[in-house]
């Protein structure tokens, strides 16, 4: 049974449409990643589910409850991690956890949770003085302290160091095991790919693709081989060698429109060897999620997205 | 209820902390001791005036500054997604103001008596004046905190505190000022509060109905404006 249910959701700010007829649902134990460029409508969608924003039209239900009219019933059952901030500037880490624990009937043990998110060292520090990564760890802990059935995590690993990311990802996996339904937004493609059962790609308020990471990555346009090598290769000569069209998509990144048969791969590598060229990477058959993302968001918005998304990565 | 009380306790600990405690207790005590040691004004004037100053600092200045920083740091927003909820948060803040003010009143009265103050207390009028001032000044505090950036609130709340302290019969008798100016100042909630305390704590007089009227009007207008304009984010 779906615990998150969104049907035909539309959210407008004045005349501009932030979310335009989005529908999806999520089950217990499922991690759904909302992915999209900045301003795509991810945060608006999630904040509507959290009861901060009123849908202009459409249906939003969490655990069968309306986030606005059933707020008092719903709040004890959800956990929220906002994109930024969310605490008293002068409050100490341990104090914050104990305070939030007091809001819930059956909270987790604040001290154990502190250990789990790796904040024991910082437990006496005040919020204002925490690093970006420590703030994220604390926000995650505060989202989980009430044992939520549904957790909304808005960019949970933004600004977190690699170690912290591992911790946060591990915690998300454990929640999934325990049957918590998790909605997370990110523009970290790798993260969405690693954590999510299902990915929903949003751009300009629309869902432009959705599915499991595997489904999305094999939904590319036919078969192809992607490889990285020095820029400016003689693609014409290579095309002849492989009897398949070759194009340089971005400087140093090439696409061969051919099935990834062992023969073709062998021909490609021997051509490189003959010309004494190094091979940076080689991928066959599957697109990475990044390829899917860039292809889809660039199709709808050819000028802006490519550069900004690459910078966000 | 457990959440509400825990929240109130936290709010109290935040007021009685760092710069806030200086404003809540430090400055009033320094002024009280200073004004009485140098015999600048009669102690019967000084003690009620300093109590009103202390109450104003808690309900208006401290509340406005703390709340505006919490708003800018996203804490008010975050609480909207907890079982406590935001109306209870504001309730807890108001209750914390009441508790801190009781502490302030007791401390200042005790020091006043030690310095030779001879109280004539009309408890009903004093309590009523305290309650009306809490409603009016927390209203003003939330009005500032809910509409402006934290840095603007920081300067306005502190500036207003100094101006009202000097012009409201709190630390400095305004009876030496020109009567027109004095009449205008008497409409301030701070002046009405100070005068209500002078009458009901020191002079053993009944508080004039004009003062009650002024306090009641402010206690309606300020919370109303705050409720109309408050923005959580």
XYZ file of C-alpha atoms in Angstrom:
546
model
C 0.000 0.000 0.000
C 1.337 3.404 -0.952
C 2.252 5.658 1.966
C 2.926 8.648 -0.238
C 0.346 9.464 -2.830
C 0.587 12.414 -5.195
C -1.925 12.885 -7.984
C -1.923 15.694 -10.512
C -0.166 18.057 -8.136
C 0.038 21.648 -9.318
C 1.737 24.375 -7.276
C 1.790 27.940 -8.507
C 3.564 30.972 -7.098
C 1.465 33.819 -8.378
C 1.444 33.181 -12.107
C 4.574 31.053 -12.336
C 4.052 27.306 -12.173
C 6.584 25.532 -9.959
C 5.016 22.076 -10.123
C 2.930 21.112 -13.113
C 0.736 18.001 -12.822
C 3.074 15.665 -11.005
C 1.847 12.218 -9.943
C 3.745 9.490 -8.143
C 3.487 7.217 -5.158
C 5.871 5.479 -2.791
C 5.689 2.354 -0.657
C 7.093 1.482 2.768
C 10.756 0.518 2.533
C 11.150 2.351 -0.726
C 13.653 5.120 -1.401
C 12.436 7.465 -4.082
C 14.941 9.955 -5.415
C 13.644 13.217 -6.841
C 16.255 14.404 -9.237
C 16.438 17.533 -11.301
C 18.339 20.742 -11.985
C 18.058 23.741 -9.674
C 14.615 25.274 -9.808
C 13.048 22.134 -11.283
C 10.379 21.923 -8.583
C 11.919 19.274 -6.291
C 11.848 21.322 -3.111
C 8.405 22.723 -3.864
C 7.104 19.180 -4.313
C 8.653 17.966 -1.088
C 7.531 21.022 0.890
C 3.995 20.463 -0.301
C 4.193 16.921 1.054
C 5.519 18.300 4.361
C 2.544 20.649 4.646
C 4.453 23.900 4.136
C 2.874 24.725 0.817
C -0.684 24.443 -0.283
C -1.318 22.627 -3.547
C -2.933 24.881 -6.126
C -4.732 21.762 -7.299
C -4.363 18.009 -7.138
C -4.152 15.492 -4.336
C -1.392 14.944 -1.787
C -1.672 12.224 0.853
C 0.886 10.914 3.302
C -0.157 7.773 5.194
C -3.682 8.543 4.010
C -3.585 11.974 5.647
C -3.714 15.464 4.209
C -0.513 17.323 5.200
C -2.378 20.565 5.889
C -5.777 19.650 7.294
C -4.535 16.555 9.195
C -1.309 18.196 10.310
C -1.566 17.248 14.002
C -2.126 13.591 13.170
C 0.541 13.463 10.509
C 3.457 15.304 12.114
C 4.321 12.633 14.703
C 4.733 10.147 11.852
C 7.047 12.000 9.505
C 10.646 13.142 9.692
C 11.855 16.205 7.868
C 15.269 17.403 6.837
C 15.082 20.850 5.296
C 17.494 22.013 2.673
C 19.001 24.552 5.039
C 19.126 25.463 8.674
C 16.346 24.594 10.983
C 17.792 25.115 14.424
C 18.375 27.634 17.152
C 21.656 29.368 16.346
C 22.798 29.096 19.969
C 21.533 25.635 20.750
C 23.987 22.853 21.508
C 23.884 19.641 19.528
C 22.946 17.373 22.436
C 20.403 19.889 23.753
C 18.733 20.021 20.326
C 18.387 16.248 20.170
C 16.905 16.080 23.644
C 14.493 18.905 22.842
C 13.311 17.253 19.639
C 13.027 13.933 21.457
C 10.546 15.601 23.810
C 8.237 16.350 20.868
C 7.605 12.644 20.181
C 5.903 9.869 22.116
C 8.472 7.158 21.572
C 11.694 8.799 20.430
C 15.052 7.165 19.755
C 17.718 7.520 22.430
C 19.335 10.909 21.679
C 22.795 9.784 22.782
C 22.761 6.634 20.671
C 21.564 8.614 17.694
C 24.364 11.123 18.252
C 26.831 8.274 18.018
C 25.151 6.817 14.959
C 25.432 10.038 12.944
C 28.985 10.547 14.190
C 28.471 13.699 16.218
C 29.679 12.647 19.695
C 32.732 14.863 19.325
C 30.612 17.898 18.485
C 27.813 17.257 20.981
C 28.700 20.283 23.127
C 29.035 22.712 20.200
C 26.389 25.215 19.256
C 24.605 25.031 15.907
C 26.024 28.276 14.554
C 29.585 26.992 14.942
C 29.047 23.591 13.288
C 30.563 22.842 9.889
C 28.246 22.294 6.937
C 28.637 18.539 7.203
C 27.977 18.502 10.939
C 24.824 20.545 10.434
C 23.597 18.017 7.880
C 24.319 15.115 10.226
C 22.415 16.838 13.015
C 19.493 17.701 10.733
C 19.304 14.065 9.704
C 19.348 12.953 13.337
C 16.542 15.398 14.164
C 14.519 14.056 11.248
C 14.845 10.505 12.548
C 14.496 10.955 16.293
C 10.720 10.469 16.292
C 10.904 7.074 14.464
C 9.100 8.351 11.359
C 7.276 6.106 8.915
C 8.014 8.537 6.108
C 11.162 10.662 5.921
C 11.667 13.634 3.624
C 15.316 14.422 3.073
C 16.025 17.497 0.996
C 19.591 17.195 -0.299
C 20.835 15.191 2.676
C 24.489 15.045 1.665
C 24.924 18.581 0.324
C 28.150 19.998 1.715
C 29.086 16.772 3.519
C 32.601 15.312 3.337
C 33.102 11.832 1.804
C 33.138 10.135 5.188
C 29.930 11.839 6.221
C 28.331 10.788 2.969
C 29.091 7.168 3.680
C 27.551 7.511 7.146
C 24.432 9.207 5.824
C 24.016 6.674 3.023
C 24.429 3.815 5.474
C 21.725 5.311 7.707
C 19.376 5.695 4.749
C 19.927 2.040 3.819
C 19.142 0.953 7.368
C 15.937 2.989 7.353
C 14.945 1.324 4.131
C 15.533 -2.094 5.750
C 13.308 -1.061 8.634
C 10.509 -0.262 6.212
C 10.669 3.516 6.336
C 9.589 5.221 3.143
C 12.152 7.827 2.126
C 11.812 10.651 -0.333
C 15.050 12.365 -1.077
C 15.952 15.140 -3.421
C 19.403 15.510 -4.819
C 21.236 16.714 -7.824
C 23.986 14.269 -7.030
C 23.308 11.702 -9.673
C 25.621 9.147 -8.230
C 23.861 9.397 -4.923
C 20.415 8.907 -6.413
C 21.738 5.904 -8.308
C 23.245 4.320 -5.210
C 20.391 4.901 -2.800
C 17.134 4.931 -4.682
C 14.870 2.084 -5.637
C 13.182 4.471 -7.941
C 14.207 7.750 -9.482
C 11.920 10.493 -10.660
C 13.548 13.096 -12.854
C 11.847 16.468 -12.688
C 12.499 19.424 -14.895
C 10.538 22.672 -15.063
C 7.823 21.221 -12.861
C 7.240 18.113 -14.984
C 8.242 14.514 -14.488
C 10.348 13.781 -17.541
C 11.359 10.250 -16.628
C 10.936 7.750 -13.845
C 11.907 4.208 -13.083
C 14.511 2.127 -11.318
C 18.079 3.280 -11.891
C 18.627 0.211 -14.094
C 15.541 0.933 -16.187
C 16.533 4.532 -16.689
C 20.051 3.645 -17.656
C 19.058 1.100 -20.275
C 16.343 3.258 -21.757
C 18.930 5.022 -23.898
C 18.559 5.415 -27.636
C 19.817 2.127 -29.010
C 23.156 0.593 -28.450
C 26.299 2.548 -28.171
C 29.841 2.570 -26.877
C 31.107 5.547 -24.968
C 34.773 6.193 -24.410
C 37.102 8.910 -23.238
C 40.357 9.708 -25.062
C 42.335 12.834 -26.001
C 40.176 15.431 -27.705
C 40.280 16.032 -31.419
C 40.667 12.431 -32.594
C 40.241 11.644 -36.251
C 36.666 10.365 -35.973
C 36.392 9.844 -39.721
C 39.230 7.376 -39.784
C 37.907 5.663 -36.659
C 34.428 5.394 -38.206
C 35.904 3.580 -41.203
C 37.850 1.236 -38.971
C 34.747 0.328 -36.940
C 32.226 0.637 -39.790
C 30.014 2.674 -37.487
C 29.458 6.404 -36.984
C 31.627 8.012 -34.288
C 31.016 11.430 -32.811
C 32.852 13.577 -30.287
C 30.065 14.602 -27.893
C 32.143 16.800 -25.667
C 35.867 17.412 -25.958
C 37.513 14.086 -25.147
C 34.242 12.120 -24.913
C 33.238 9.972 -27.828
C 30.213 7.932 -28.785
C 30.251 5.037 -31.204
C 26.866 4.136 -32.628
C 27.304 0.429 -32.640
C 26.504 -2.549 -30.480
C 29.223 -3.304 -27.986
C 30.365 -6.537 -29.508
C 33.763 -7.885 -28.482
C 34.896 -7.396 -32.089
C 34.028 -3.697 -32.120
C 35.688 -3.144 -28.746
C 38.782 -4.968 -29.961
C 38.827 -2.884 -33.132
C 38.481 0.313 -31.131
C 41.288 -0.493 -28.723
C 43.609 -1.673 -31.457
C 42.956 1.541 -33.418
C 43.884 3.511 -30.303
C 46.984 1.344 -29.827
C 48.021 1.807 -33.423
C 47.791 5.589 -33.018
C 49.462 5.401 -29.603
C 46.496 7.019 -27.830
C 45.579 6.519 -24.179
C 42.084 5.364 -23.241
C 40.563 7.269 -20.293
C 37.436 5.164 -19.856
C 35.172 2.876 -21.758
C 31.507 2.128 -21.243
C 29.354 -0.098 -23.290
C 25.665 -0.802 -23.524
C 24.427 1.197 -20.577
C 24.232 4.880 -20.068
C 25.164 6.193 -16.651
C 22.420 7.997 -14.848
C 24.289 11.185 -15.558
C 23.981 10.554 -19.281
C 20.260 9.965 -18.913
C 19.870 13.048 -16.800
C 21.812 15.290 -19.112
C 20.114 13.912 -22.187
C 16.631 14.389 -20.724
C 17.141 17.772 -19.132
C 19.054 19.068 -22.132
C 16.323 17.988 -24.484
C 13.778 20.116 -22.673
C 16.121 22.986 -22.020
C 18.919 22.921 -24.563
C 20.799 26.067 -23.579
C 21.016 26.333 -19.817
C 21.242 22.959 -18.191
C 24.321 21.271 -19.493
C 26.776 23.641 -17.899
C 24.983 24.231 -14.618
C 24.459 20.549 -13.957
C 28.034 19.731 -14.634
C 29.038 22.365 -12.142
C 26.659 21.017 -9.573
C 28.086 17.593 -9.806
C 2.115 18.897 27.172
C 5.519 17.279 27.714
C 6.737 18.898 24.500
C 5.305 22.274 25.456
C 7.005 22.251 28.862
C 10.329 21.077 27.426
C 10.080 23.847 24.862
C 9.343 26.438 27.560
C 12.323 25.233 29.588
C 14.545 25.573 26.527
C 13.222 29.057 25.819
C 13.939 30.128 29.400
C 17.471 28.770 29.208
C 17.992 30.709 25.971
C 16.852 33.996 27.538
C 19.041 33.416 30.589
C 22.133 32.984 28.451
C 24.897 35.132 26.985
C 23.958 38.645 25.919
C 20.314 38.096 26.814
C 20.973 37.688 30.524
C 22.883 40.964 30.526
C 19.821 42.685 29.138
C 17.375 40.804 31.347
C 19.148 41.110 34.695
C 22.573 42.728 34.346
C 21.633 46.187 33.090
C 18.596 46.602 35.396
C 20.669 45.703 38.460
C 23.547 47.993 37.477
C 21.113 50.869 36.928
C 19.248 50.138 40.137
C 22.392 50.055 42.268
C 23.986 53.008 40.443
C 20.936 55.277 40.653
C 20.408 54.545 44.337
C 24.040 54.743 45.479
C 24.421 58.193 43.940
C 20.983 59.259 45.208
C 20.127 60.692 41.807
C 16.415 60.019 42.241
C 14.335 58.765 45.193
C 14.446 54.978 45.510
C 10.639 54.910 45.538
C 10.886 56.139 41.928
C 13.850 54.008 40.914
C 12.691 50.494 41.896
C 9.331 50.426 40.034
C 10.955 52.155 37.051
C 13.715 49.546 36.844
C 11.181 46.721 37.151
C 9.270 48.100 34.177
C 12.535 48.456 32.247
C 13.428 44.830 32.991
C 10.004 43.570 31.901
C 10.225 45.559 28.673
C 13.674 44.164 27.903
C 12.460 40.578 28.250
C 9.128 40.810 26.496
C 10.203 43.095 23.698
C 13.959 43.237 23.100
C 15.064 39.725 24.018
C 12.023 38.039 22.545
C 12.273 39.988 19.288
C 15.971 39.321 18.825
C 15.849 35.618 19.692
C 12.775 34.991 17.578
C 14.091 36.878 14.569
C 17.344 34.917 14.575
C 15.391 31.685 14.873
C 13.275 32.768 11.964
C 16.290 33.591 9.815
C 18.025 30.316 10.709
C 14.962 28.368 9.626
C 14.106 27.071 13.092
C 10.567 28.434 13.011
C 10.084 26.766 9.665
C 11.515 23.473 10.891
C 9.179 23.433 13.892
C 6.237 23.591 11.517
C 7.022 19.953 10.691
C 7.155 18.636 14.268
C 4.319 17.529 16.535
C 4.922 20.635 18.669
C 3.819 22.989 15.894
C 4.364 26.686 15.593
C 1.454 28.109 17.600
C 2.649 26.064 20.617
C 6.138 27.416 20.041
C 4.876 30.986 20.333
C 2.905 29.953 23.413
C 6.035 28.456 24.970
C 7.945 31.634 24.206
C 5.290 33.741 25.888
C 5.259 31.478 28.946
C 9.037 31.689 29.125
C 8.707 35.490 29.165
C 6.316 35.231 32.112
C 8.666 32.965 34.072
C 11.720 35.127 33.419
C 9.773 38.254 34.388
C 8.763 36.715 37.710
C 12.446 36.024 38.389
C 13.330 39.587 37.399
C 10.650 41.098 39.643
C 11.752 39.056 42.650
C 15.451 39.816 42.172
C 14.956 43.539 41.608
C 12.532 43.916 44.524
C 14.931 42.074 46.840
C 17.866 44.279 45.855
C 15.622 47.336 46.121
C 14.616 46.435 49.663
C 18.280 45.848 50.544
C 19.000 49.348 49.240
C 16.336 50.835 51.486
C 13.205 50.720 49.292
C 9.968 50.838 51.284
C 7.294 49.124 49.145
C 3.546 49.878 49.248
C 2.190 47.140 47.058
C -1.288 46.846 45.614
C -0.950 43.255 44.332
C -3.985 43.229 42.050
C -3.001 46.377 40.165
C 0.644 45.282 39.982
C -0.243 41.862 38.581
C -2.722 43.339 36.130
C -0.141 45.873 34.913
C 2.412 43.063 34.522
C 0.005 40.933 32.489
C -1.084 43.791 30.217
C 2.532 44.761 29.633
C 3.441 41.163 28.765
C 0.654 41.048 26.187
C 1.562 44.438 24.726
C 5.337 43.995 24.657
C 5.415 40.368 23.490
C 3.075 41.598 20.751
C 5.624 44.267 19.859
C 8.446 41.714 20.078
C 6.680 39.313 17.683
C 5.709 42.217 15.429
C 9.377 43.132 14.990
C 10.617 39.527 14.781
C 8.006 38.380 12.287
C 8.439 41.104 9.713
C 12.071 42.214 9.499
C 15.506 40.758 8.917
C 17.378 39.693 12.022
C 19.923 42.506 11.753
C 17.260 45.157 11.463
C 15.495 43.642 14.468
C 18.748 43.635 16.401
C 19.224 47.365 15.923
C 15.581 48.419 16.207
C 14.840 46.327 19.290
C 17.928 47.630 21.054
C 17.415 51.211 19.872
C 13.791 51.204 20.941
C 14.810 49.796 24.315
C 17.235 52.664 24.962
C 14.853 55.368 23.734
C 11.895 54.034 25.701
C 14.067 53.526 28.782
C 15.051 57.194 28.742
C 11.695 58.719 27.818
C 9.205 56.613 29.759
C 9.707 57.524 33.412
C 11.710 54.367 33.894
C 15.231 55.511 34.774
C 14.725 59.244 34.491
C 11.673 61.220 35.735
C 9.949 62.932 32.820
C 8.146 65.462 34.985
C 10.947 67.980 34.294
C 10.210 67.839 30.555
C 7.911 70.401 28.830
C 4.278 69.461 29.396
C 3.394 68.993 25.716
C 6.249 66.538 25.258
C 5.351 64.823 28.521
C 1.731 64.420 27.441
C 2.783 62.784 24.207
C 5.135 60.435 26.044
C 2.389 59.425 28.449
C 0.666 57.563 25.610
C 3.572 55.157 25.262
C 2.961 51.653 26.646
C 6.297 51.920 28.447
C 5.332 55.151 30.226
C 1.956 53.727 31.187
C 3.654 50.617 32.573
C 6.238 52.588 34.572
C 3.559 54.848 36.033
C 1.297 51.926 36.869
C 4.206 50.366 38.773
C 5.108 53.623 40.535
C 1.557 53.890 41.810
C 0.966 50.231 42.640
C 4.393 49.331 44.067
C 5.764 52.464 45.728
C 3.297 55.282 46.197
C 0.311 53.278 47.484
C -1.970 55.131 45.063
C -4.600 53.669 42.826
C -3.638 53.554 39.149
C -5.609 56.149 37.107
C -8.053 54.733 34.582
C -6.320 56.642 31.766
C -3.227 54.490 32.336
C -5.274 51.273 32.261
C -6.905 52.423 29.067
C -3.542 53.107 27.407
C -2.179 49.707 28.462
C -5.315 47.890 27.286
C -5.305 49.590 23.901
C -1.634 48.676 23.301
C -2.327 45.143 24.542
C -4.947 44.815 21.808
C -3.247 46.640 18.930
C 0.270 45.193 19.140
C -0.578 41.452 19.274
C -3.207 42.006 16.589
C -0.669 43.605 14.248
C 1.837 40.863 15.049
C -0.668 38.117 14.263
C -1.619 39.850 11.002
C 1.939 40.329 9.770
C 3.987 37.470 11.210
C 5.891 35.491 8.585
C 7.365 32.134 9.549
C 10.068 32.156 6.885
